[in-house]
Structures are given as structure tokens and as C-alpha cells.
Coordinates of C-alpha atoms in Angstrom, one line a residue:
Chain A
X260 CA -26.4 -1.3 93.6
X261 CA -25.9 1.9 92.4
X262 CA -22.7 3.8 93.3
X263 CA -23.3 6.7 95.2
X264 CA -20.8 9.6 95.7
X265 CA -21.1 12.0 99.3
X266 CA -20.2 15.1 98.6
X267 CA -19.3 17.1 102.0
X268 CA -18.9 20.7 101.0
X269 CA -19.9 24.5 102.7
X270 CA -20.9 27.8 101.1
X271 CA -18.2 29.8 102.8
X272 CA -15.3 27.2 100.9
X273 CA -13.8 28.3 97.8
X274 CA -12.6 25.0 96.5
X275 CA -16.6 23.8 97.2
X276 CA -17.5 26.5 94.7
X277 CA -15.6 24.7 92.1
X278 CA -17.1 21.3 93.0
X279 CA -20.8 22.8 93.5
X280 CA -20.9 24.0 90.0
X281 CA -19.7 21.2 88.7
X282 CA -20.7 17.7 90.8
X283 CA -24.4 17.6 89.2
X284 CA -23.6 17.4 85.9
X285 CA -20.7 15.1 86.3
X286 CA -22.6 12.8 88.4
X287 CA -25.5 12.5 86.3
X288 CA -22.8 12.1 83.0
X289 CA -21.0 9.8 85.6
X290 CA -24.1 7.5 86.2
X291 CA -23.9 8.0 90.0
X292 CA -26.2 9.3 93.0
X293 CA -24.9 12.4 94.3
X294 CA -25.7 12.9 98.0
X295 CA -25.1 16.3 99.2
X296 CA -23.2 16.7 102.6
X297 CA -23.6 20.7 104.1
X298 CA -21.5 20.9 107.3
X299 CA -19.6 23.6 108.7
X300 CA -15.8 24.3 108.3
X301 CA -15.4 27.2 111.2
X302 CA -15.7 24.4 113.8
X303 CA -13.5 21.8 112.1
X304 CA -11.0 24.3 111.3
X305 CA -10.8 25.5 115.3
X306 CA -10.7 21.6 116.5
X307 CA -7.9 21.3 114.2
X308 CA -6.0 24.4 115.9
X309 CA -6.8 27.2 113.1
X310 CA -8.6 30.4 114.0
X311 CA -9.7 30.5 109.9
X312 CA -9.2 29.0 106.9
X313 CA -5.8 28.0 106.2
X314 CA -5.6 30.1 103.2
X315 CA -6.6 33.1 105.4
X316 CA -4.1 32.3 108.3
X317 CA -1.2 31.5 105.9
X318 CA -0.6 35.0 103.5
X319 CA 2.0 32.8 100.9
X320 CA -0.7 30.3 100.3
X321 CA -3.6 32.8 100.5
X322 CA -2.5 34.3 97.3
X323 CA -1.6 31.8 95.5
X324 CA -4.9 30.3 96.5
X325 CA -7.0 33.4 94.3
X326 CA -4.6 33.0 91.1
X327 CA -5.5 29.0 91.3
X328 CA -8.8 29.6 91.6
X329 CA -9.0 32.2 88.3
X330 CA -7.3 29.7 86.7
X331 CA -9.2 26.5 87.4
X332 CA -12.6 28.8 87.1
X333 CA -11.6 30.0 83.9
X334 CA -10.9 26.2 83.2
X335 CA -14.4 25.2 83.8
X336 CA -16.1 28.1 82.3
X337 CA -17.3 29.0 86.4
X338 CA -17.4 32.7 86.5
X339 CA -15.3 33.7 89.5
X340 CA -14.1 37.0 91.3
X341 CA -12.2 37.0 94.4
X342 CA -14.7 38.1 97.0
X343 CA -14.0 41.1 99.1
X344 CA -14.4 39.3 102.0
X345 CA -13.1 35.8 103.0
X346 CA -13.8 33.4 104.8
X347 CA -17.8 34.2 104.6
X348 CA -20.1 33.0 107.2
X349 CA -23.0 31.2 105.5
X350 CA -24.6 30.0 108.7
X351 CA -28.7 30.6 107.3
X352 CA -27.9 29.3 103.8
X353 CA -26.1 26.1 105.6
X354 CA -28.9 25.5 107.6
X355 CA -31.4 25.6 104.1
X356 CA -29.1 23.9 102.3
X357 CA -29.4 20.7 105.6
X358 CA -33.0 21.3 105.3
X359 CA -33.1 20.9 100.9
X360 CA -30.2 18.2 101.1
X361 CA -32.4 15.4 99.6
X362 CA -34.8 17.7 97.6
X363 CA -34.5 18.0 93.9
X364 CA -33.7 21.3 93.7
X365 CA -30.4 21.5 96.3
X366 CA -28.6 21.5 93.1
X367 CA -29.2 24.7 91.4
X368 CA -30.0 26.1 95.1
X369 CA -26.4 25.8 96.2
X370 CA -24.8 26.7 92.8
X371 CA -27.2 30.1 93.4
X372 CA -25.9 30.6 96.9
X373 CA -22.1 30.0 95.7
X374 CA -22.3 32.3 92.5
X375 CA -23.7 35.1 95.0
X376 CA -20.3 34.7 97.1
X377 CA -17.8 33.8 94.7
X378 CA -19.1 35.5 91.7
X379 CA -21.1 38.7 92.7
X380 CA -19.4 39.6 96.3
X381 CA -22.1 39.4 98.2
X382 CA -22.8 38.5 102.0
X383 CA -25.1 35.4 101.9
X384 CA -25.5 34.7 105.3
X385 CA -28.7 37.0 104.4
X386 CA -32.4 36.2 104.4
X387 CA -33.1 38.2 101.5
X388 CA -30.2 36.5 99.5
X389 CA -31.3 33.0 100.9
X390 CA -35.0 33.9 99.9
X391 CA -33.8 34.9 96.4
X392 CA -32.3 31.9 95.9
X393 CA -34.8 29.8 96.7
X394 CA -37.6 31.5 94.6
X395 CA -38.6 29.5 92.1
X396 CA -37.3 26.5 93.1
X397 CA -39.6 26.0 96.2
X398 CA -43.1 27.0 96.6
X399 CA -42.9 28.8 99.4
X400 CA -39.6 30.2 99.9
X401 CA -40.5 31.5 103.4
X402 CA -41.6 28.0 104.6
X403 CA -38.6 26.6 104.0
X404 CA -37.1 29.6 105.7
X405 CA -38.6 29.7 108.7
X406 CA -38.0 25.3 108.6
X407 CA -33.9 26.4 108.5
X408 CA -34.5 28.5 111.3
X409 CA -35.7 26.2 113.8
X410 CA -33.7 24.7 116.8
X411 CA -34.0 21.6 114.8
X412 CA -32.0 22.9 111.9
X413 CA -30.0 24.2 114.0
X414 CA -29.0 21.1 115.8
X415 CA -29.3 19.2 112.6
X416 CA -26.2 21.1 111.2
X417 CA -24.5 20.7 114.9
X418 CA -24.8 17.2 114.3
X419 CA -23.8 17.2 110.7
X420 CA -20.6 19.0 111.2
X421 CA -19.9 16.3 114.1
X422 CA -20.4 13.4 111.5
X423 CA -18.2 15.0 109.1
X424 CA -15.5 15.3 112.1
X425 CA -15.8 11.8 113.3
X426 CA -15.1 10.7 109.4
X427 CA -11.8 12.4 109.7
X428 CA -12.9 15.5 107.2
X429 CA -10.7 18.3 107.7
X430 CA -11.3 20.4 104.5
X431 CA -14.1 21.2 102.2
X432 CA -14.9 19.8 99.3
X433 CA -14.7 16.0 100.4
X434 CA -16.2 13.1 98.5
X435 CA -16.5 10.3 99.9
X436 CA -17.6 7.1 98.1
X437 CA -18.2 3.9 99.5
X438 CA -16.0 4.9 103.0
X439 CA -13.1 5.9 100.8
X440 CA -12.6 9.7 101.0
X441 CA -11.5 12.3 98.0
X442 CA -10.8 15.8 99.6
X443 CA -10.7 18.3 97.1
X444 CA -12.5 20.2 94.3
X445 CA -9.2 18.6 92.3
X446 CA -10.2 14.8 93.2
X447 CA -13.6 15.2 92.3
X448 CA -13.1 13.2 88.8
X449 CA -11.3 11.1 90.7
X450 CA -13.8 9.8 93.2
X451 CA -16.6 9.7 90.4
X452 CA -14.1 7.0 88.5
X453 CA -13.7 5.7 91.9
X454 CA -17.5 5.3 92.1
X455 CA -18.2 4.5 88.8
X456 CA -15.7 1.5 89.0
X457 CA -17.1 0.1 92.6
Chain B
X751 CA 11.0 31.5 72.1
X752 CA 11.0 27.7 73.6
X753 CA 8.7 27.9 76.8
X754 CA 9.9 26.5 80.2
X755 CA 8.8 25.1 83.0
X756 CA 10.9 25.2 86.3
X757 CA 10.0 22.6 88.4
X758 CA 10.9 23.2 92.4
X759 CA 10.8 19.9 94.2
X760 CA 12.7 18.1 97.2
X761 CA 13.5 14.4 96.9
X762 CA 11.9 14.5 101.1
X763 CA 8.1 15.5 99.6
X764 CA 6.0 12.9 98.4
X765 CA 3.9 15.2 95.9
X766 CA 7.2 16.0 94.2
X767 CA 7.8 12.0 93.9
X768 CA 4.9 11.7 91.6
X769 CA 5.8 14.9 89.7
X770 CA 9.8 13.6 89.3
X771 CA 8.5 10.5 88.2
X772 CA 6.4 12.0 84.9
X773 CA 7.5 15.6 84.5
X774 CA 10.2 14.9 82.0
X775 CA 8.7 12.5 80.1
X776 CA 5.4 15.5 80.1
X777 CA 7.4 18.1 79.4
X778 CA 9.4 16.5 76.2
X779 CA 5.4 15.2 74.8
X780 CA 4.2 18.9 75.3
X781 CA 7.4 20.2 73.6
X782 CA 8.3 22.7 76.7
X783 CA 12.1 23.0 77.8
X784 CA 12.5 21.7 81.3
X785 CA 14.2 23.3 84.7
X786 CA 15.1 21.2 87.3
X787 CA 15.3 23.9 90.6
X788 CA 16.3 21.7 93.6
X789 CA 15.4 23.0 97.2
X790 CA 15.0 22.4 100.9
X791 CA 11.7 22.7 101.9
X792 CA 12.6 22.5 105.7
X793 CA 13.4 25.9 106.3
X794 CA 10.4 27.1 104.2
X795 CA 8.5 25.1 106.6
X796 CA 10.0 26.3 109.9
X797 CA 9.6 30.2 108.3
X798 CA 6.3 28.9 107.7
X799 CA 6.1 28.5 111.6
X800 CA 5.6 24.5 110.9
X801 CA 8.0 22.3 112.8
X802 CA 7.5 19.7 110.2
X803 CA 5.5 18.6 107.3
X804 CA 2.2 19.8 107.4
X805 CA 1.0 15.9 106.9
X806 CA 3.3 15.2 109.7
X807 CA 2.0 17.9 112.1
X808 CA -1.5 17.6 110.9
X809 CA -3.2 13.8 111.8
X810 CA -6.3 13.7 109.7
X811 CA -4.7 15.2 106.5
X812 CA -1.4 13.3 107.1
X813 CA -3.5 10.1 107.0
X814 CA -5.8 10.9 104.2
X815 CA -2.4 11.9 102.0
X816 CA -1.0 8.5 102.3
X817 CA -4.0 7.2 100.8
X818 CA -4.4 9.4 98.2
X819 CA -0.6 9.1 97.2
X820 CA -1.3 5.4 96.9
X821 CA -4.3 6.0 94.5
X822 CA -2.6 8.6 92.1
X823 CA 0.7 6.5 91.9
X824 CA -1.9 4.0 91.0
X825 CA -3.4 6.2 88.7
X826 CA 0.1 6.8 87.0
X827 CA 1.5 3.7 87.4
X828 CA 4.3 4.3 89.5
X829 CA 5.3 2.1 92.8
X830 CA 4.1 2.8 95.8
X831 CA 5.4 2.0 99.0
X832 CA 4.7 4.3 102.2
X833 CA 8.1 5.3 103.9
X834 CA 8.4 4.2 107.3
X835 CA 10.3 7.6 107.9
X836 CA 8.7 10.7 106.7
X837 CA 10.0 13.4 106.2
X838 CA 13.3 11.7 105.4
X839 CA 16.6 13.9 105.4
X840 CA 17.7 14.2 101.8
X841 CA 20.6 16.7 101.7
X842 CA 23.6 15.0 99.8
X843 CA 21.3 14.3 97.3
X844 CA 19.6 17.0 97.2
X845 CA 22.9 18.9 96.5
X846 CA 24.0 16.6 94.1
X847 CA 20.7 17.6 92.8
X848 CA 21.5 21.1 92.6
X849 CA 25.3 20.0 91.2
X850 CA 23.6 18.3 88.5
X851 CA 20.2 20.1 87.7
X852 CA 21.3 21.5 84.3
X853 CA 22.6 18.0 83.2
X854 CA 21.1 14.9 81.0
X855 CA 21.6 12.8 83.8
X856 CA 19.3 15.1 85.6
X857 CA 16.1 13.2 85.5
X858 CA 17.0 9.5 86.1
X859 CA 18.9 10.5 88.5
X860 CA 16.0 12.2 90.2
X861 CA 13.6 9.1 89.6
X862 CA 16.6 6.9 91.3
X863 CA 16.6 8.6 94.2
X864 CA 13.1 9.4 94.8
X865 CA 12.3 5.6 94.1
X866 CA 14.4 4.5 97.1
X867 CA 12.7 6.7 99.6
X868 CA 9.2 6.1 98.1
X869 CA 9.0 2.5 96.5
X870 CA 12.4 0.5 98.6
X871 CA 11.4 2.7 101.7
X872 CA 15.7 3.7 102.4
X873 CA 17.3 6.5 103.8
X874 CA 18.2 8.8 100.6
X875 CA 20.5 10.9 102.8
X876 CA 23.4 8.5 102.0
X877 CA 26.4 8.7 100.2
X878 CA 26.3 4.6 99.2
X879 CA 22.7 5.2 97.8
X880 CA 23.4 8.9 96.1
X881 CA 26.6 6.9 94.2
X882 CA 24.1 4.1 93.5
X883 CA 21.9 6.7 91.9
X884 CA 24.9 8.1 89.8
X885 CA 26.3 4.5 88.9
X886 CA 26.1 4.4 85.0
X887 CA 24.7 8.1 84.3
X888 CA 28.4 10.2 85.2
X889 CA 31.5 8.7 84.4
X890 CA 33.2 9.6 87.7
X891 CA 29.9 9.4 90.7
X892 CA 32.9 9.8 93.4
X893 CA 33.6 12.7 91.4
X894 CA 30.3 14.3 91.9
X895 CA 29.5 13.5 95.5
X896 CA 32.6 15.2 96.0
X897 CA 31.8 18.7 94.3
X898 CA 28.6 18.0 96.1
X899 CA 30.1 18.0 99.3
X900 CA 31.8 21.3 98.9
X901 CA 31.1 24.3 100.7
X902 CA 30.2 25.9 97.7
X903 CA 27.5 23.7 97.1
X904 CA 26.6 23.6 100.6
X905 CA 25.9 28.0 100.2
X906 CA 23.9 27.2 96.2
X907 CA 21.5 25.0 98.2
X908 CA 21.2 28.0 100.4
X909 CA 20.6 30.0 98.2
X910 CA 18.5 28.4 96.1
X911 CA 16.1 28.2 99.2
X912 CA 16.5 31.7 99.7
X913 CA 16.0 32.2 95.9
X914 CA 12.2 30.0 96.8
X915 CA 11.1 31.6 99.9
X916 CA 11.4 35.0 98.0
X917 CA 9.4 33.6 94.6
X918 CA 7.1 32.8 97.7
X919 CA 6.8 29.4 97.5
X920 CA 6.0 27.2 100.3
X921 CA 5.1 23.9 99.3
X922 CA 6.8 20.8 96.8
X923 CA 6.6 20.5 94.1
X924 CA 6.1 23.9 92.7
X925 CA 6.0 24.9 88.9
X926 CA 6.8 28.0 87.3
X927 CA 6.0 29.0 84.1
X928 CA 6.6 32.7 82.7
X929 CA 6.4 33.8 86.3
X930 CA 2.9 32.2 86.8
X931 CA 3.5 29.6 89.9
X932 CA 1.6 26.1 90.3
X933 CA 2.0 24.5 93.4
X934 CA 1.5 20.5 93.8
X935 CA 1.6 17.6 91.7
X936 CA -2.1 17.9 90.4
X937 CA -1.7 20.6 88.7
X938 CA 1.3 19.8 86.4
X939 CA -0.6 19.3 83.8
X940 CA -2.4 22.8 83.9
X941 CA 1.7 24.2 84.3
X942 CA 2.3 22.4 80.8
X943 CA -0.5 23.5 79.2
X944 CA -0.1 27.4 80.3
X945 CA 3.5 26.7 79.0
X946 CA 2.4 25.5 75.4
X947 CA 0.4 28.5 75.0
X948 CA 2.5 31.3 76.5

């Protein structure tokens, strides 16, 4: 059977940046299926006690936590500056990316989304960004708009962020492979060897 | 001018096991002078407003870490064993740490210690074990536990935590190169290479 690698990530995480720009082309290089996984932190986080992301609640890791990422970006070749606002809510684009998660263009639609926050400071919980994004890659971008916007999608994404809590996530990105979990844009080689080798 | 990495660690983290157990041997291949800087992370912590490790306060990321610990010791073929005390109390040797840090024995040392609370699963906070660590690297280990049991020791551990909290660190192991800080074992490897090319 062919090894497949979850990856659980949201648009809002920096560390997720780092992994969506990079998972495709590893897992394809890798010879493994790459399942996307959108759920939302902001719930997790609060189950787990925190009112944000631990980077924003704790200022000594917070900073360190924008030099790392210039350095790993810079790393990769990922263009990265730190966004003027942090954590970002990415509610709409979560809810599209739900809706694209098994379509061939989630791919370059998330690294679109990501580069918008991480790269280019912008909002992206934003029709116009989400529409941007998707143009080109979808027929009709407002179709699968109007899709993400439905109770369904909403309640898909509900239910999505659930799953990831029952599995024990607590951070974003996680891979998981074959029940075994990987959390972190810094485990990601890890869990494709992981996968690769199963 | 010989660059240096100064790595921060406490023998009661389990991130700084696996970077004691392959930092000097890294650090000689890459050709950069190493700093042992020994340190309590305990009162970090509590400044921190944590009670305890985060792994131990947190459920879901404490289990996860014991997992991945045994895949990266894996990884790096070191033993593996998970204590069945964690955080373990480690501050006899922690100041024969600091007694010793700019010494040859320095390393081994390190390794001996860390091996007993992570591969033999003892109590490290121990004068039989911290003379069982010296046996065969000083020439008088009653000698050192001694000096280490001063009260001027006692106040260079103090201030050596101090001399952390202010550099704003707040996790083990942490490296610092040319004032750039790295924090965790996984990214030792980026700390060497910024050190070969500064």
C-alpha cells in the first residue's frame, strides 16, 4: 500500500507556513500521498488553557520565535516577513481550504493563502484575498466560495478541529503517518522517512 | 578568530540529553570551539509562571515528547529509556557541572550523568552517582564534589541562572553563537553551521 502522510496544519500557524511550502514537493520526491488536514488552532489552544498562541502569550519565546523563523525561511529559500499582526484569524480561507482538501489544486491554493500572511502582511480571512487565490486554479472561484460558506463547511471544520483534538493534536503543523504523530514544521523529514520506511 | 558555540543545558531536560550526547563530538567535526554553560531551568520555569516542565504540566505534548525522544535517540543512536521520575532534581551535578565546565573532563562527564537519568532511569541528584561520573576523568572526584558543595558554587549556579534569564532564555538546551540564540536540540545543527560561517 502506499504510505500516506496526514498533514494537520492552519493558515493562522507560522510553523505550518514552513511545512505548506514545503510538504508537496517533498512528498512527491518522498514517493508518498500527502493528505491535507485544515483544522483550527484557536479552539485547541483555549481547551488546552491558552487564550493565544503560545508564542503570543509567552513574550521570551515570542521573539525568539520570528528570528527562527528568518532563519529556517531563509533556509528553505521561503520568503518570510514577520506579519504585523499575529495570531491571524483565517476562518474563510480554513473553511475553502476543508472544502479543496482532496482537490488537486489545495497545494498551491494554501501556499497562496500562506505567502499572503507570512510574506505580504495581509489579512486573509478576506473574500477578496480568498477569491484571489483561488483564481486560476478553480473554475469558478465564487462557487467554491459560496460552497465554504455554507453551514456545512462550517460544521465540517467544527468537526475537523474535533478530530484533530481527539488524536491528541495540540499544535500545528502535525503529520501523522500511519497513527504515529510528528508535530512540527521541524519533523516533517522525519515523518516522510517514517512513511517512506512503513 | 575561532568561533564558539555556548551550549546552555540542564542534566533534568531531556532535549539537552540528546544534545550532550553529540554536541562535542559536532562541534570538534565542524571545527567550532565549544562552551559548556550549565543552568537550572527551574526557576526559569517558575518566572515563566510554569510550576513544572511544560511536558509535565501539559498532557498531550508531554506524551507526544516521550515518543518523539525515543525516535530521535533512535535516529542518533543513543539509548533510550523513559525516566520514571521527570523532571528529576539534578543540582550536585549540576554544580559540579558548573565546577568543571571549562575542563576536558567536561563532556564525558556530562554524557555519564545524563545517561543515568535517561538510559539507567536513577536519581542524578546523588553524590554516589556524581563520584561515579567523576571516577577515572579527575584524579581526586572527592575533591570535586567538595568544591562543588561550597557556597560559592552554590551562588555561580545562581548566577549563572540569573546570567540565562537575562540572555532570555527559557528553555534547554539553548545554543548561542555570536549572540544569535538557538533553542532545542533540533536545531544544533543550524547553531554549528551559523558558527562555521560567522
Amino acid at each position: 500500500m502506499h504510505p500516506t502522510i496526514e498533514c494537520w496544519f492552519e493558515f493562522g500557524s507560522n510553523y505550518s507556513y514552513l511545512s505548506l511550502m514545503r510538504v508537496e514537493a517533498l512528498a512527491l520526491d518522498a514517493g508518498v500521498a500527502l493528505r491535507y488536514q485544515p483544522f483550527l488552532l484557536g479552539p485547541i489552544f483555549r481547551e488546552l488553557g491558552w487564550q493565544s498562541s503560545p508564542f503570543a502569550e509567552q513574550k521570551e519565546k515570542g521573539e525568539y520565535v520570528w528570528r527562527d523563523m528568518a532563519r529556517r525561511a531563509a533556509k528553505y529559500g521561503v520568503p518570510f516577513r514577520r506579519p504585523s499582526a499575529f495570531p491571524r484569524r483565517a476562518l474563510l480561507p480554513m473553511r475553502v481550504a476543508l472544502v479543496g482538501a482532496d482537490q488537486a489544486w489545495m497545494g498551491e491554493y494554501c501556499r497562496r493563502i500562506m505567502l499572503q500572511n507570512w510574506a505580504h502582511d495581509r489579512e486573509i480571512d478576506d473574500a477578496a484575498v480568498v477569491l484571489e487565490a483561488l483564481r486560476g486554479l478553480v473554475d469558478d472561484p465564487q462557487a467554491v466560495l459560496a460552497a465554504a460558506r455554507m453551514e456545512q463547511a462550517r460544521e465540517a471544520l467544527r468537526a475537523q478541529t474535533a478530530k484533530a483534538r481527539a488524536l491528541g493534536i495540540f499544535g500545528a503543523p502535525t503529520f501523522i503517518v500511519d497513527g504515529e504523530m510528528f508535530w512540527g514544521d521541524d519533523r516533517l523529514e522525519d515523518a516522510l522517512d517514517y512513511a517512506r520506511r512503513a
